[in-house]
């Protein structure tokens, strides 16, 4: 009888662990597509002089820059902390410290990073 109780206990534990492991994580990042977990450092000021100082924003017109929302983000890669510029998707509200899914691109090469989703 004790042996049967022990086996039953192990079987129930295995089923419960499998159920927990199969739940999808809503905070998951799309690692396969090279996304990174990142954090918003700050919002960029709507002042056009800020855009002129960043290679990825320098080609935008004053009106185009003012109509869009950009943030500076940080993420880890190869034991280093990187800082890049990303455009906030329409309808998304972000503030400093928010955790996001990011597809990084080098602003120094004139490319904007892309934000996938927010985890706040």
Tab-separated table of C-alpha atoms in Angstrom, residues 1-112:
chain	number	residue	atom	x	y	z
A	1	UNK	CA	0.000	0.000	0.000
A	2	UNK	CA	2.824	2.392	0.842
A	3	UNK	CA	4.506	1.588	-2.450
A	4	UNK	CA	1.310	2.407	-4.328
A	5	UNK	CA	0.945	5.732	-2.476
A	6	UNK	CA	4.556	6.656	-3.325
A	7	UNK	CA	4.096	5.842	-7.012
A	8	UNK	CA	0.818	7.761	-7.119
A	9	UNK	CA	2.462	10.759	-5.436
A	10	UNK	CA	5.276	10.781	-8.010
A	11	UNK	CA	2.815	10.500	-10.891
A	12	UNK	CA	0.705	13.403	-9.615
A	13	UNK	CA	3.834	15.528	-9.118
A	14	UNK	CA	4.982	14.796	-12.673
A	15	UNK	CA	1.593	15.781	-14.113
A	16	UNK	CA	1.541	19.033	-12.121
A	17	UNK	CA	5.077	19.941	-13.196
A	18	UNK	CA	4.226	19.271	-16.838
A	19	UNK	CA	1.161	21.506	-16.577
A	20	UNK	CA	3.218	24.347	-15.109
A	21	UNK	CA	5.916	23.995	-17.746
A	22	UNK	CA	3.435	24.098	-20.629
A	23	UNK	CA	2.008	27.513	-19.704
A	24	UNK	CA	3.194	30.156	-22.147
A	25	UNK	CA	5.150	33.039	-20.688
A	26	UNK	CA	3.567	36.347	-21.699
A	27	UNK	CA	6.854	38.049	-20.817
A	28	UNK	CA	8.797	35.940	-23.316
A	29	UNK	CA	11.052	37.617	-25.837
A	30	UNK	CA	11.330	36.337	-29.406
A	31	UNK	CA	14.966	35.213	-29.051
A	32	UNK	CA	14.858	33.194	-32.289
A	33	UNK	CA	14.323	36.390	-34.289
A	34	UNK	CA	17.188	38.159	-32.423
A	35	UNK	CA	14.975	40.206	-30.121
A	36	UNK	CA	16.391	41.351	-26.781
A	37	UNK	CA	14.908	42.244	-23.417
A	38	UNK	CA	15.560	45.969	-22.949
A	39	UNK	CA	14.647	48.851	-20.658
A	40	UNK	CA	13.615	52.403	-21.473
A	41	UNK	CA	16.231	54.880	-20.235
A	42	UNK	CA	14.494	58.114	-21.213
A	43	UNK	CA	12.193	59.779	-23.698
A	44	UNK	CA	13.833	61.964	-26.326
A	45	UNK	CA	12.806	65.586	-26.204
A	46	UNK	CA	10.629	66.755	-29.090
A	47	UNK	CA	13.282	69.425	-29.781
A	48	UNK	CA	14.742	69.030	-33.289
A	49	UNK	CA	18.281	69.766	-32.058
A	50	UNK	CA	18.215	66.414	-30.231
A	51	UNK	CA	17.402	64.625	-33.486
A	52	UNK	CA	20.224	66.354	-35.355
A	53	UNK	CA	22.772	64.915	-32.903
A	54	UNK	CA	21.698	61.287	-33.560
A	55	UNK	CA	22.649	59.668	-36.903
A	56	UNK	CA	19.488	57.525	-36.970
A	57	UNK	CA	17.288	60.655	-36.598
A	58	UNK	CA	19.319	63.217	-38.538
A	59	UNK	CA	17.523	62.592	-41.863
A	60	UNK	CA	14.050	63.231	-40.429
A	61	UNK	CA	12.374	66.547	-41.104
A	62	UNK	CA	11.453	68.706	-38.124
A	63	UNK	CA	7.749	67.970	-38.683
A	64	UNK	CA	8.345	64.223	-39.050
A	65	UNK	CA	10.454	64.103	-35.881
A	66	UNK	CA	7.867	66.097	-33.909
A	67	UNK	CA	5.025	63.787	-35.010
A	68	UNK	CA	6.766	60.627	-33.760
A	69	UNK	CA	7.854	59.464	-30.303
A	70	UNK	CA	11.385	58.173	-29.643
A	71	UNK	CA	13.067	56.710	-26.571
A	72	UNK	CA	16.581	55.759	-25.570
A	73	UNK	CA	16.808	52.126	-24.496
A	74	UNK	CA	19.472	49.913	-22.952
A	75	UNK	CA	20.044	46.192	-23.308
A	76	UNK	CA	22.727	43.606	-22.528
A	77	UNK	CA	24.687	41.873	-25.260
A	78	UNK	CA	27.893	39.892	-24.760
A	79	UNK	CA	28.366	41.181	-21.208
A	80	UNK	CA	28.130	44.791	-22.373
A	81	UNK	CA	25.357	47.327	-21.886
A	82	UNK	CA	24.276	48.952	-25.162
A	83	UNK	CA	22.240	52.140	-25.606
A	84	UNK	CA	20.190	52.706	-28.774
A	85	UNK	CA	17.290	54.811	-30.044
A	86	UNK	CA	13.908	53.247	-30.818
A	87	UNK	CA	10.605	54.599	-32.075
A	88	UNK	CA	7.641	53.955	-29.803
A	89	UNK	CA	4.846	52.257	-31.789
A	90	UNK	CA	1.593	54.252	-32.114
A	91	UNK	CA	-0.724	53.681	-29.172
A	92	UNK	CA	2.035	52.403	-26.860
A	93	UNK	CA	2.870	54.469	-23.772
A	94	UNK	CA	6.336	54.020	-22.279
A	95	UNK	CA	8.237	55.702	-19.478
A	96	UNK	CA	11.734	55.376	-18.047
A	97	UNK	CA	12.293	51.978	-16.462
A	98	UNK	CA	9.703	50.095	-18.541
A	99	UNK	CA	10.784	46.675	-19.790
A	100	UNK	CA	10.319	45.992	-23.512
A	101	UNK	CA	11.016	43.530	-26.302
A	102	UNK	CA	13.520	45.151	-28.676
A	103	UNK	CA	15.005	44.377	-32.077
A	104	UNK	CA	18.227	46.361	-31.805
A	105	UNK	CA	19.818	48.301	-34.638
A	106	UNK	CA	22.847	50.590	-34.554
A	107	UNK	CA	21.835	54.255	-34.444
A	108	UNK	CA	25.453	55.110	-35.286
A	109	UNK	CA	24.839	53.340	-38.624
A	110	UNK	CA	21.654	55.369	-39.207
A	111	UNK	CA	19.209	52.602	-38.222
A	112	UNK	CA	16.409	52.730	-35.629
